[in-house]
PDB file of C-alpha atoms and ligand atoms in Angstrom:
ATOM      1  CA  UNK A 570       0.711 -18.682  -7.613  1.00 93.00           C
ATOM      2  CA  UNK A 571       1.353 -15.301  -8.769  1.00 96.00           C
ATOM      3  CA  UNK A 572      -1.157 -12.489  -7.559  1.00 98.00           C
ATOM      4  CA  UNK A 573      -0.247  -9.858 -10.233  1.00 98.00           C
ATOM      5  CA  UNK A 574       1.860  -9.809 -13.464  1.00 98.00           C
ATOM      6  CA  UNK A 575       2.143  -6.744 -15.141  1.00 98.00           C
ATOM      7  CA  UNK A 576       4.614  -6.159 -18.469  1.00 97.00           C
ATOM      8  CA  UNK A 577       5.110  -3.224 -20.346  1.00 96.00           C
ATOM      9  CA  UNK A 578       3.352  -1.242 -18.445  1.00 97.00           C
ATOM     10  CA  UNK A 579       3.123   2.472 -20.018  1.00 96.00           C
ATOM     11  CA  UNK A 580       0.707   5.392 -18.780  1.00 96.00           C
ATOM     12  CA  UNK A 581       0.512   8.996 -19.906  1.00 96.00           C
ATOM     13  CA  UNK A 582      -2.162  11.583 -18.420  1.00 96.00           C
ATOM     14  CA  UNK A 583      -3.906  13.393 -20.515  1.00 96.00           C
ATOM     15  CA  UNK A 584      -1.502  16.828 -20.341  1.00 97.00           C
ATOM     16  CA  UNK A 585       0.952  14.445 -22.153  1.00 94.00           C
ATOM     17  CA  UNK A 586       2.910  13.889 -18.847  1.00 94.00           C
ATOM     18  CA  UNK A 587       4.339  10.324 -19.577  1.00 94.00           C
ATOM     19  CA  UNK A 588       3.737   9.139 -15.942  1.00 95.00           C
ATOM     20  CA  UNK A 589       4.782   5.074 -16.170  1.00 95.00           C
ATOM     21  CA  UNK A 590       6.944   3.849 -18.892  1.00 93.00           C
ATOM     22  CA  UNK A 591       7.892   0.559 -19.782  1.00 92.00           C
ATOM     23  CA  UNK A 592       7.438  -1.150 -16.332  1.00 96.00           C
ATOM     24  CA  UNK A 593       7.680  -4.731 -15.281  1.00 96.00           C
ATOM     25  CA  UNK A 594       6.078  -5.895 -12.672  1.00 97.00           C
ATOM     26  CA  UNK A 595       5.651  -9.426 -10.928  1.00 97.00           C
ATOM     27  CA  UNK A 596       4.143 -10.330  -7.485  1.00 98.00           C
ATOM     28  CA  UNK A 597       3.355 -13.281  -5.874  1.00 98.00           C
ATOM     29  CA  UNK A 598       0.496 -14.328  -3.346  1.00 97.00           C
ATOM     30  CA  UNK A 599       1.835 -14.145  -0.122  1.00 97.00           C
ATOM     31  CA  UNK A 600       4.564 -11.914  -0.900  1.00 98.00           C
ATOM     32  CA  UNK A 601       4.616  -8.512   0.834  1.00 98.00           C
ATOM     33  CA  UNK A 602       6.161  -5.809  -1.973  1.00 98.00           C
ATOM     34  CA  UNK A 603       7.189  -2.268  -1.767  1.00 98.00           C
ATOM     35  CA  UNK A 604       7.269   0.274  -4.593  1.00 98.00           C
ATOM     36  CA  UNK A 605       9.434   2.286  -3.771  1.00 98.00           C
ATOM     37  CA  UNK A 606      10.176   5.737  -4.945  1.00 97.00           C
ATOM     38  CA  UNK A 607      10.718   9.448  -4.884  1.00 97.00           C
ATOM     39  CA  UNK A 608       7.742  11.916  -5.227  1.00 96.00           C
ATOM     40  CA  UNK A 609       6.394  12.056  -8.606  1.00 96.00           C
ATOM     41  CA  UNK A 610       8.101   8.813  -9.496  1.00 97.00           C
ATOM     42  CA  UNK A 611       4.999   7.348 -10.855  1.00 96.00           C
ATOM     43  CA  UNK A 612       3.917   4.993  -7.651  1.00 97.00           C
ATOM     44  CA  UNK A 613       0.221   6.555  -7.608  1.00 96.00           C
ATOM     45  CA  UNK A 614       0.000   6.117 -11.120  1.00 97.00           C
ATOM     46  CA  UNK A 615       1.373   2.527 -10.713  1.00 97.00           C
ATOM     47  CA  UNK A 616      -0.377   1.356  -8.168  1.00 97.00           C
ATOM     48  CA  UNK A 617      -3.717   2.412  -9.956  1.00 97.00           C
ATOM     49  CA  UNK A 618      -2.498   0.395 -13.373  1.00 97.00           C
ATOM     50  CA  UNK A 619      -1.960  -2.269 -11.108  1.00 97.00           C
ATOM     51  CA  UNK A 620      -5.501  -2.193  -9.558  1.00 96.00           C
ATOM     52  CA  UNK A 621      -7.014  -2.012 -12.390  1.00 96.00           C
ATOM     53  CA  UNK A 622      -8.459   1.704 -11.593  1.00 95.00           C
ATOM     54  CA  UNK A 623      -6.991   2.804 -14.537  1.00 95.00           C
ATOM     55  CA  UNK A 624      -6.147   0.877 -18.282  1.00 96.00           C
ATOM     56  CA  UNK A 625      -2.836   1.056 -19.802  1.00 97.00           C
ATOM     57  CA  UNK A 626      -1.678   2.795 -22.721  1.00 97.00           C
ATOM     58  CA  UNK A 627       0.339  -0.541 -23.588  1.00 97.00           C
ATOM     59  CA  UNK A 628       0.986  -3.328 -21.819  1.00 97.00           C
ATOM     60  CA  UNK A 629      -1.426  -5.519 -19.600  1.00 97.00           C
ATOM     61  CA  UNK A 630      -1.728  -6.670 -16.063  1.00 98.00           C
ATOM     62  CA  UNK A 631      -3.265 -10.179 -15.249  1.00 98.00           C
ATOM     63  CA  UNK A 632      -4.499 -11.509 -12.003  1.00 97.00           C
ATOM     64  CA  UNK A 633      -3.860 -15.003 -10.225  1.00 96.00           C
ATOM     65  CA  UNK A 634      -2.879 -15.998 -13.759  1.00 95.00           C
ATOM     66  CA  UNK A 635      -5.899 -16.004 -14.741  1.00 94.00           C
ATOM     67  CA  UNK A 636      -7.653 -12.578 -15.918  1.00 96.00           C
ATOM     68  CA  UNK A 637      -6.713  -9.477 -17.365  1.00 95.00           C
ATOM     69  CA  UNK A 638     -10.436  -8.239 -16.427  1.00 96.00           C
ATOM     70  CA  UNK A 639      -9.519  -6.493 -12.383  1.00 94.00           C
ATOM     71  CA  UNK A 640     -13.406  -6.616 -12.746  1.00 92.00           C
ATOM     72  CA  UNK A 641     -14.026 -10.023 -12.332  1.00 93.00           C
ATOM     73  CA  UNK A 642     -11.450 -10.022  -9.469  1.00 94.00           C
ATOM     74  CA  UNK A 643     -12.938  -6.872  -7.812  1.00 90.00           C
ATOM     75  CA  UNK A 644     -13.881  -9.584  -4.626  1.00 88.00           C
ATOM     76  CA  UNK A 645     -10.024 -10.535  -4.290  1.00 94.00           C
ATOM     77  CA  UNK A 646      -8.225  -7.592  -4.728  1.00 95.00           C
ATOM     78  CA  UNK A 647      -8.704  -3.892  -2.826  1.00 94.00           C
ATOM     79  CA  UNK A 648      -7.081  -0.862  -3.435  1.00 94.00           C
ATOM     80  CA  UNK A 649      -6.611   2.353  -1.583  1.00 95.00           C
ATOM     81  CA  UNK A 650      -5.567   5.083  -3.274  1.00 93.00           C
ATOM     82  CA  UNK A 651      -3.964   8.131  -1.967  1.00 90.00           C
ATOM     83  CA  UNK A 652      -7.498   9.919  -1.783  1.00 89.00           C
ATOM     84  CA  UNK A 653      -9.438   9.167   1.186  1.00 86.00           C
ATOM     85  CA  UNK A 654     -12.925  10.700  -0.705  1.00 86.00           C
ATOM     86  CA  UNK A 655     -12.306   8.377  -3.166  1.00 86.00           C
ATOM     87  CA  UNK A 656     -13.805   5.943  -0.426  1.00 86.00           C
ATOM     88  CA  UNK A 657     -16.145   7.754   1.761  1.00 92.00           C
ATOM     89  CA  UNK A 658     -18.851   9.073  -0.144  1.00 90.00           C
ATOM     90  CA  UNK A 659     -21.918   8.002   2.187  1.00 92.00           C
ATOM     91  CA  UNK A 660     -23.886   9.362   4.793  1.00 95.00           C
ATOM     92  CA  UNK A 661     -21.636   7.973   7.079  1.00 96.00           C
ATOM     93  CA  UNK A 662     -18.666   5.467   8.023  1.00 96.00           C
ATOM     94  CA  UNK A 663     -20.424   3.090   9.056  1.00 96.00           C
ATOM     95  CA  UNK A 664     -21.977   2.956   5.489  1.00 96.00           C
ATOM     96  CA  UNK A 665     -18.506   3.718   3.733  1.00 95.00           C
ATOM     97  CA  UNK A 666     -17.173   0.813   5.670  1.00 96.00           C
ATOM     98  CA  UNK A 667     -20.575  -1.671   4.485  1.00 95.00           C
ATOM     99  CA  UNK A 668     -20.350  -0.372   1.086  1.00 94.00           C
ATOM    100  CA  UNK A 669     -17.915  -2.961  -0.759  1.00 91.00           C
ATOM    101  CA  UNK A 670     -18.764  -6.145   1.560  1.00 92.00           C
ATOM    102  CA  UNK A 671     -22.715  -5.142   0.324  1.00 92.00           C
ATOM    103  CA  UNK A 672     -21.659  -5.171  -3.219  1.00 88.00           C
ATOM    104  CA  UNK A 673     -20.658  -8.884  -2.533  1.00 87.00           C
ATOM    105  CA  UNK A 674     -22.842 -11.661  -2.045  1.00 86.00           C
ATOM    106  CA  UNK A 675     -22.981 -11.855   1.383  1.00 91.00           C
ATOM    107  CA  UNK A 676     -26.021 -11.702   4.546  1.00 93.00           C
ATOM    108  CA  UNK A 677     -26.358  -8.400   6.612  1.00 94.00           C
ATOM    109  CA  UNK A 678     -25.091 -10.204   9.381  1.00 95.00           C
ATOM    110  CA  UNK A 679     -22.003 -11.249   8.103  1.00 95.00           C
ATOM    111  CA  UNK A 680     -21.618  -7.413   6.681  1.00 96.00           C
ATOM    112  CA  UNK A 681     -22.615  -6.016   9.721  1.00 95.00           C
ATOM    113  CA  UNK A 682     -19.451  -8.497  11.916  1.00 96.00           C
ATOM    114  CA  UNK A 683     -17.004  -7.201   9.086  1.00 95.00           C
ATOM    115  CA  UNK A 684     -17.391  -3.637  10.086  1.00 96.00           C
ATOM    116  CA  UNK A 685     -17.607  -3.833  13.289  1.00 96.00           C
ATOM    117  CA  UNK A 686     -14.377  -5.949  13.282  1.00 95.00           C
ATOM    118  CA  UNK A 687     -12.511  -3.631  10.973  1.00 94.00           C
ATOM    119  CA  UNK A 688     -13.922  -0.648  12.980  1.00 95.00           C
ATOM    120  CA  UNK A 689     -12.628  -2.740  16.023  1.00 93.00           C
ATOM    121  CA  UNK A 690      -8.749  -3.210  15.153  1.00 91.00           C
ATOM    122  CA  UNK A 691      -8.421   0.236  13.772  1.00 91.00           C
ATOM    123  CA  UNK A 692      -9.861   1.939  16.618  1.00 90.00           C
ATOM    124  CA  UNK A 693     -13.259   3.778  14.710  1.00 92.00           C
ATOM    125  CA  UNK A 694     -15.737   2.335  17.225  1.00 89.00           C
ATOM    126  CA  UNK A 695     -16.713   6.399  18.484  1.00 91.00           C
ATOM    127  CA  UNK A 696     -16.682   7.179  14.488  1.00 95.00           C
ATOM    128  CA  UNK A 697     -18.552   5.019  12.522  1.00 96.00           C
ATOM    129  CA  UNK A 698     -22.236   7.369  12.965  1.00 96.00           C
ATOM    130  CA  UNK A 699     -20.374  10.505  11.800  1.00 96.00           C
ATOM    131  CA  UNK A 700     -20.307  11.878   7.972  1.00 96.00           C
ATOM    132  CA  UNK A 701     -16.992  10.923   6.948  1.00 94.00           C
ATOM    133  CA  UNK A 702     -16.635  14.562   5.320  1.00 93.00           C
ATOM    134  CA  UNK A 703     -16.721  15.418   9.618  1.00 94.00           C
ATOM    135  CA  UNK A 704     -13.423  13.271  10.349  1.00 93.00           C
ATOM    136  CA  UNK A 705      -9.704  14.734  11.026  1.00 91.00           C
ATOM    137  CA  UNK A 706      -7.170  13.741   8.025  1.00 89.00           C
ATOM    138  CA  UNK A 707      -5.727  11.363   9.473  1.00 89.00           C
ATOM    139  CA  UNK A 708      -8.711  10.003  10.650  1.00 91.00           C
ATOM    140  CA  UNK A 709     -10.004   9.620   7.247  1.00 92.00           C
ATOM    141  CA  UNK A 710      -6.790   7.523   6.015  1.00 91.00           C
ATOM    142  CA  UNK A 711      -8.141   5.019   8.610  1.00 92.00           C
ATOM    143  CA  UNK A 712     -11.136   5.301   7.123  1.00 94.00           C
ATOM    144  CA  UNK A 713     -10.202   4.873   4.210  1.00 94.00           C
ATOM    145  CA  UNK A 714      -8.116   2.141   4.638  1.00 94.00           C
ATOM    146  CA  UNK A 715     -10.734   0.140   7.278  1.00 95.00           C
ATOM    147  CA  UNK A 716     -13.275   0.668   4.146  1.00 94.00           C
ATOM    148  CA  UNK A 717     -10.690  -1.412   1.896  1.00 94.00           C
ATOM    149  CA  UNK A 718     -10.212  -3.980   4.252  1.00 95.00           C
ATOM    150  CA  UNK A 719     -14.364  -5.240   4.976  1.00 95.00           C
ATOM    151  CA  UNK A 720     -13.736  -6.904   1.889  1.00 92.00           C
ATOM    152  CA  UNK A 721     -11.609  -8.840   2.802  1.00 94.00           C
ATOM    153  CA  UNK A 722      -9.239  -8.734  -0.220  1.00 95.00           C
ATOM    154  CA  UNK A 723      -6.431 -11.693  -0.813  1.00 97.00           C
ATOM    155  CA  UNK A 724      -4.336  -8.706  -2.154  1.00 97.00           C
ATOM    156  CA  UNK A 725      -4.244  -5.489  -0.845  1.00 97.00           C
ATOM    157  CA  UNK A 726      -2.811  -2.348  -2.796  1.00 98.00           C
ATOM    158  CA  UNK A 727      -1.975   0.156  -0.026  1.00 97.00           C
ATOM    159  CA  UNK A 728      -1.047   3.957  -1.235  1.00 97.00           C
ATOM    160  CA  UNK A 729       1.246   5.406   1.265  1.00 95.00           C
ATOM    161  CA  UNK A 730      -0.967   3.845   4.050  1.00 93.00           C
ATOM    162  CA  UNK A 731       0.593   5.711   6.898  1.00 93.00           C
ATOM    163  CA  UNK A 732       1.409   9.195   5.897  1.00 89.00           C
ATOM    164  CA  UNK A 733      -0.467  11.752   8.170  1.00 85.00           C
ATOM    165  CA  UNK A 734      -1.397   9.198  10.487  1.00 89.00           C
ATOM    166  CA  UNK A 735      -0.050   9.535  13.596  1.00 90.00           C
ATOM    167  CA  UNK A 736       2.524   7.399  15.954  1.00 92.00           C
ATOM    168  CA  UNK A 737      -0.313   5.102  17.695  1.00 89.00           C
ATOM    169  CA  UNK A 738      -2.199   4.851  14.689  1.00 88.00           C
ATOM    170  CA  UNK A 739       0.497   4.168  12.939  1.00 92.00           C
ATOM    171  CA  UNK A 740       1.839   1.015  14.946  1.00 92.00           C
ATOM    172  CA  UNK A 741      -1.462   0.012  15.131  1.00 90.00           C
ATOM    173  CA  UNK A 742      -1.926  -0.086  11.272  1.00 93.00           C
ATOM    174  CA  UNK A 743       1.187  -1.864  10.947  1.00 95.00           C
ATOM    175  CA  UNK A 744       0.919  -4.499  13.023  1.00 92.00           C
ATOM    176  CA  UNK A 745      -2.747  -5.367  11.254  1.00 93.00           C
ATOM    177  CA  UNK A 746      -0.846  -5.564   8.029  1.00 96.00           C
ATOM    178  CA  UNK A 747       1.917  -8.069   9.670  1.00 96.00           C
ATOM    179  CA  UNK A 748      -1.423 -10.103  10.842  1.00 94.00           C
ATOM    180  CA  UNK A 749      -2.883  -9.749   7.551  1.00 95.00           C
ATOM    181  CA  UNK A 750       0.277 -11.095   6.040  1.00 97.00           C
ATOM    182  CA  UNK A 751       0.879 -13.742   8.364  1.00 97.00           C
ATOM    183  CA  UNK A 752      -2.802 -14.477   6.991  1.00 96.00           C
ATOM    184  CA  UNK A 753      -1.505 -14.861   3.804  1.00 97.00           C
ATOM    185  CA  UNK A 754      -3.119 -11.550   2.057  1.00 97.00           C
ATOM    186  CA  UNK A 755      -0.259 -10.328  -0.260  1.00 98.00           C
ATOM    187  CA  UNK A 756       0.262  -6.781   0.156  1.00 98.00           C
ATOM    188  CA  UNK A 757       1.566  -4.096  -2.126  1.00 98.00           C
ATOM    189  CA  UNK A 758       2.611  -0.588  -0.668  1.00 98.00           C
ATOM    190  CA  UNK A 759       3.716   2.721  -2.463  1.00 98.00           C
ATOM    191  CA  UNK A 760       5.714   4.795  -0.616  1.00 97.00           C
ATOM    192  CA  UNK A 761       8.757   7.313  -1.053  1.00 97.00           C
ATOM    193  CA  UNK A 762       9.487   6.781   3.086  1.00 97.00           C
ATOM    194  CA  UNK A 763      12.629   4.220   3.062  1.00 98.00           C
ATOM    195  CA  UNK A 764      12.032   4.097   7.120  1.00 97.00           C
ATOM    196  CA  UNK A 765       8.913   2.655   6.333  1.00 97.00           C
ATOM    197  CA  UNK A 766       9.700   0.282   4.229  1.00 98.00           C
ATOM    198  CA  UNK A 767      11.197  -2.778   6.502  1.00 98.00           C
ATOM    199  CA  UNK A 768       7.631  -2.777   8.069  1.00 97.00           C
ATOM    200  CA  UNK A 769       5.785  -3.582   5.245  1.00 98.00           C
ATOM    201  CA  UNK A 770       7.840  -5.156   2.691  1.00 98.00           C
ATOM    202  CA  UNK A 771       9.928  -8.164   2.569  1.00 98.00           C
ATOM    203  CA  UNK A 772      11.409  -7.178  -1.364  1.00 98.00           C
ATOM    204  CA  UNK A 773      11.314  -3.495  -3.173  1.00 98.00           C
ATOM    205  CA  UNK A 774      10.474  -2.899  -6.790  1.00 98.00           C
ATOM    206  CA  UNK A 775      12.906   0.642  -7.141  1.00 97.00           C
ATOM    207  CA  UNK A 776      11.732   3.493  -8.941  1.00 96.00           C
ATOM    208  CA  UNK A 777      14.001   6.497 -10.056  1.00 94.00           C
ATOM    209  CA  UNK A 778      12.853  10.072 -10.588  1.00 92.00           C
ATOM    210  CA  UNK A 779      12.236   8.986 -14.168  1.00 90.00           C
ATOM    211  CA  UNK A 780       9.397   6.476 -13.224  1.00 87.00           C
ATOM    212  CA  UNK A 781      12.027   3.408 -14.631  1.00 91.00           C
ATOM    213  CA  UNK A 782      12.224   0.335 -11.867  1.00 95.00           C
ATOM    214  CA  UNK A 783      16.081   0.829 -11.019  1.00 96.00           C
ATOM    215  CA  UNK A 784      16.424  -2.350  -9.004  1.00 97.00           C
ATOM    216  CA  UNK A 785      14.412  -4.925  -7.421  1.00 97.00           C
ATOM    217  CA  UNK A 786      15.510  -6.602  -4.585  1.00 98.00           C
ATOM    218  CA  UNK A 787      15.339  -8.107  -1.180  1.00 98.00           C
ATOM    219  CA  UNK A 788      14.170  -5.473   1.169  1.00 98.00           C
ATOM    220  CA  UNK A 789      17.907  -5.561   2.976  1.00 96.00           C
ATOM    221  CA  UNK A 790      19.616  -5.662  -0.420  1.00 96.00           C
ATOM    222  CA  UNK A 791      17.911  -2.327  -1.579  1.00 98.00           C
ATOM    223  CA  UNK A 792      17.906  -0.493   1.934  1.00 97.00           C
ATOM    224  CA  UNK A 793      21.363  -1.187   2.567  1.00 96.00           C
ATOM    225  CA  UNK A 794      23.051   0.077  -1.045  1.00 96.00           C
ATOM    226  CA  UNK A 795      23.091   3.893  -0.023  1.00 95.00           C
ATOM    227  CA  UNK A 796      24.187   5.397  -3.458  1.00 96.00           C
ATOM    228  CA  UNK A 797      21.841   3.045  -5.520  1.00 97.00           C
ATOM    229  CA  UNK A 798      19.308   4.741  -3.199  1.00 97.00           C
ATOM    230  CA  UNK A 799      20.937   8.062  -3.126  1.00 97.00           C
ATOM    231  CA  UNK A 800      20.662   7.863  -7.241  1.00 96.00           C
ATOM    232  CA  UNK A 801      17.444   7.646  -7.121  1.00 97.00           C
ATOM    233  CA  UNK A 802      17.201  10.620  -4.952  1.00 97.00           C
ATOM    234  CA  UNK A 803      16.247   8.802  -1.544  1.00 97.00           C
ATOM    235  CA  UNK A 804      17.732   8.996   1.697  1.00 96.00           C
ATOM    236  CA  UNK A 805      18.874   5.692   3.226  1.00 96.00           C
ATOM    237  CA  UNK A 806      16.787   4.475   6.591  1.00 97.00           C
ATOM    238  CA  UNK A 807      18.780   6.662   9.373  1.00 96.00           C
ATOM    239  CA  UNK A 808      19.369   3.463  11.586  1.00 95.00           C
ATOM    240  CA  UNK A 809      21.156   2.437   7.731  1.00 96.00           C
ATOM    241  CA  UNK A 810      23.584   5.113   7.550  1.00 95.00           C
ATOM    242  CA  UNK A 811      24.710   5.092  11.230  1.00 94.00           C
ATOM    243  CA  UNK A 812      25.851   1.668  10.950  1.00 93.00           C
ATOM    244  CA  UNK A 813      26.647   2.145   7.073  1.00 90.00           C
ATOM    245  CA  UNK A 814      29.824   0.359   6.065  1.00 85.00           C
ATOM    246  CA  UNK A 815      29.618  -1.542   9.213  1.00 87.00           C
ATOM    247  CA  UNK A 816      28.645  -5.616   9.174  1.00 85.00           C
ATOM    248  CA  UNK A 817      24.817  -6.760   9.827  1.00 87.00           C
ATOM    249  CA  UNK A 818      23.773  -3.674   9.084  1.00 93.00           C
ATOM    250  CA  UNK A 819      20.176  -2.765  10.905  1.00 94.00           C
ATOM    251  CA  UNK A 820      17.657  -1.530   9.089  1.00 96.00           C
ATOM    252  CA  UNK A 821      15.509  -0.175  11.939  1.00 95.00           C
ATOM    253  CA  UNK A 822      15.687   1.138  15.104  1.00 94.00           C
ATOM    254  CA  UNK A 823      14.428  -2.291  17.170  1.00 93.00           C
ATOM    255  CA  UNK A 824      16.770  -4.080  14.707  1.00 93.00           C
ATOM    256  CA  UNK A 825      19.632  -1.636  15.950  1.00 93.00           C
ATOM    257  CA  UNK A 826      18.914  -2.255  19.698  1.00 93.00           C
ATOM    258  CA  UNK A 827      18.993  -5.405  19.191  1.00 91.00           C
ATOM    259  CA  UNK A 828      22.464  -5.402  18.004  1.00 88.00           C
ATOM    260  CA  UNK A 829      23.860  -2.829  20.731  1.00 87.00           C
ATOM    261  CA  UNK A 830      22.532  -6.134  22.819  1.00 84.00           C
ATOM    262  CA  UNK A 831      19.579  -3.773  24.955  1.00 68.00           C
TER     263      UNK A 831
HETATM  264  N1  ATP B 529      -3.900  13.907 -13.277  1.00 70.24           N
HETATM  265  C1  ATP B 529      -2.663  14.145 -13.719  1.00 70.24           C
HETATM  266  N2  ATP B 529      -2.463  14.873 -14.841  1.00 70.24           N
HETATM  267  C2  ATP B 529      -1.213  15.113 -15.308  1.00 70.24           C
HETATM  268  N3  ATP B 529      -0.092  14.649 -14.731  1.00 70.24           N
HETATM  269  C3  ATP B 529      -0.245  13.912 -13.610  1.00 70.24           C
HETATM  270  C4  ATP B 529      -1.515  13.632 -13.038  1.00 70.24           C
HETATM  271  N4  ATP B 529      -1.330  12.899 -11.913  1.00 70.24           N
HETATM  272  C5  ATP B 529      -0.006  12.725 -11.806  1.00 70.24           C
HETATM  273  N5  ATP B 529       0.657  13.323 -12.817  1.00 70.24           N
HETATM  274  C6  ATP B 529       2.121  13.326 -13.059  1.00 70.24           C
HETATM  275  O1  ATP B 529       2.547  11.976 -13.251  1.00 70.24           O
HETATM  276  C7  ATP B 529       3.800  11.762 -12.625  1.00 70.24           C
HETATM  277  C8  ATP B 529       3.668  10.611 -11.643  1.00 70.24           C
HETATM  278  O2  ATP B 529       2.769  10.994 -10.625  1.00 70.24           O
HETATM  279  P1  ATP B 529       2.387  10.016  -9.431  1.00 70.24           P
HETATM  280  O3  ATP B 529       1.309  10.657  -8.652  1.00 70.24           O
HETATM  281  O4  ATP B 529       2.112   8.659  -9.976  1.00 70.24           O
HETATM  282  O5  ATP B 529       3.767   9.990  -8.615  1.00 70.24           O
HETATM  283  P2  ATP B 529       4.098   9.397  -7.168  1.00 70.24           P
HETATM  284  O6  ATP B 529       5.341   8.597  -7.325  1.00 70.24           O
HETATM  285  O7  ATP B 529       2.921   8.729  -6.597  1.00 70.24           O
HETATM  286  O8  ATP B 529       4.458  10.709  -6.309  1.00 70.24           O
HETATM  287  P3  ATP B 529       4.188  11.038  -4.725  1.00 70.24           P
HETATM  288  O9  ATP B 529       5.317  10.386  -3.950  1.00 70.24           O
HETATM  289  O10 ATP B 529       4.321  12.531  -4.676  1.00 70.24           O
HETATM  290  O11 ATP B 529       2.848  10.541  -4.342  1.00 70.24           O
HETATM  291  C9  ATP B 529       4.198  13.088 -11.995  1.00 70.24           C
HETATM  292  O12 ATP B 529       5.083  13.720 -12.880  1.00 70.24           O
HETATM  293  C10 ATP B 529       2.902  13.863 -11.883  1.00 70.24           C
HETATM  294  O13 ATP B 529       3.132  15.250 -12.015  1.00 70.24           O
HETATM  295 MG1   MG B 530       1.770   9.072  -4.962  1.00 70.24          MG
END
């Protein structure tokens, strides 16, 4: 089944800045995907087309083949946008994290286990009574993110999930997403980190400076072609241009050791 098919996808702000132009997009459930891209490449804007936070100039995104309405899906599909305020508005996390589970039809109780789960695996337990406006940056990604994730969405739009978050966090984020993969959620992430990008995507959709998809590919395919990536004004994964030119080329540092035979 596909998750989200998006053609001809074209966005301008209202300052006239063309932000998305003429993009092509296709993922299926299941499938973790990676746009990938340097800053200002459109990703933000993308991502938000594709989440149906903002409508199209032309073109038209449809969801599990079924609706071009990312209302009626709004129970399948979460986004998080680069702006933690955009999701913690209330009193406090706790209530931030309750909010979108509440809009569904579901008891108290079986709110009430989603957040404390979600507050559980991404370590919020001492922060859910605070005002969210109280909470460190990176803090507030987590937020953020564990405020997408009570709804338990089948696909999950993730804007540069990790950036400001630090190393623990960080591993601990990205193992949930391998466990909500291996669940079966399809996952979408925007990022212009290429070292990233093994750890949450299994193909890439490319972007250039321009905001035009320059490739898509198998993660490996992508990460390992150094002046496709170097066009697009990227740097290659470091563990990628140590071995570059090399056979099996590693794409991350465990992948690396594991080739040195540690
Ligand atoms: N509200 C806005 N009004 C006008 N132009 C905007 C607005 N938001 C973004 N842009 C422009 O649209 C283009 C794409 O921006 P976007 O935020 O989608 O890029 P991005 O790939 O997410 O970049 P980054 O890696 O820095 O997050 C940029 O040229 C940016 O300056
Ligand atoms: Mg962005």
């Amino acid at each position: 089944m596909t998750a989200i098919e998006a053609t001809g996808l074209r966005y301008a702000y209202p300052d006239g800045t063309l932000a998305v132009d003429g993009v092509d997009v296709t993922v299926e459930a299941g499938e973790r995907v990676a746009l990938l891209g340097p800053n200002g490449a459109g990703k933000s804007t993308l991502l938000q087309l594709l989440g149906g936070l903002v409508d199209p100039d032309a073109g038209t995104v449809r969801y599990f083949g079924e609706t071009t309405d990312a209302d009626a899906v709004r129970d399948r599909l979460s986004v998080l946008t680069q702006n933690p305020a955009d999701y913690l508005f209330n009193p406090t996390v706790r209530e931030d994290l309750a909010y979108g589970p509440s809009q569904q039809d579901l008891s108290a109780v079986e709110v009430d286990r989603r957040v404390e789960r979600v507050a559980d695996q991404l370590d919020l337990g001492d922060l859910l009574s605070k005002p969210p406006f109280r909470l460190s940056g990176g803090e507030q990604r987590r937020a953020a993110l564990a405020s997408a994730l009570t709804v338990e969405p089948a696909v999950l739009l993730l804007d540069e999930p990790v950036s400001n978050v630090d190393a623990a966090n960080r591993a601990e984020i990205l193992s949930l997403l391998s466990a909500l993969s291996a669940d079966g959620v399809t996952l979408v992430t925007s990022t212009p980190d290429t070292e990233l990008v093994p750890h949450v995507a299994d193909r890439v959709v490319l972007l250039d400076a321009a905001g035009e998809v320059a490739a898509t590919g198998p993660t490996r395919e992508i990460l390992t072609d150094t002046d496709l990536l170097t066009d697009c004004d990227l740097r290659p994964p470091q563990v990628v241009r140590l071995f570059d030119g090399r056979e099996d080329v590693p794409l991350t540092v465990a992948e690396a050791r594991a080739r040195l035979g540690d």
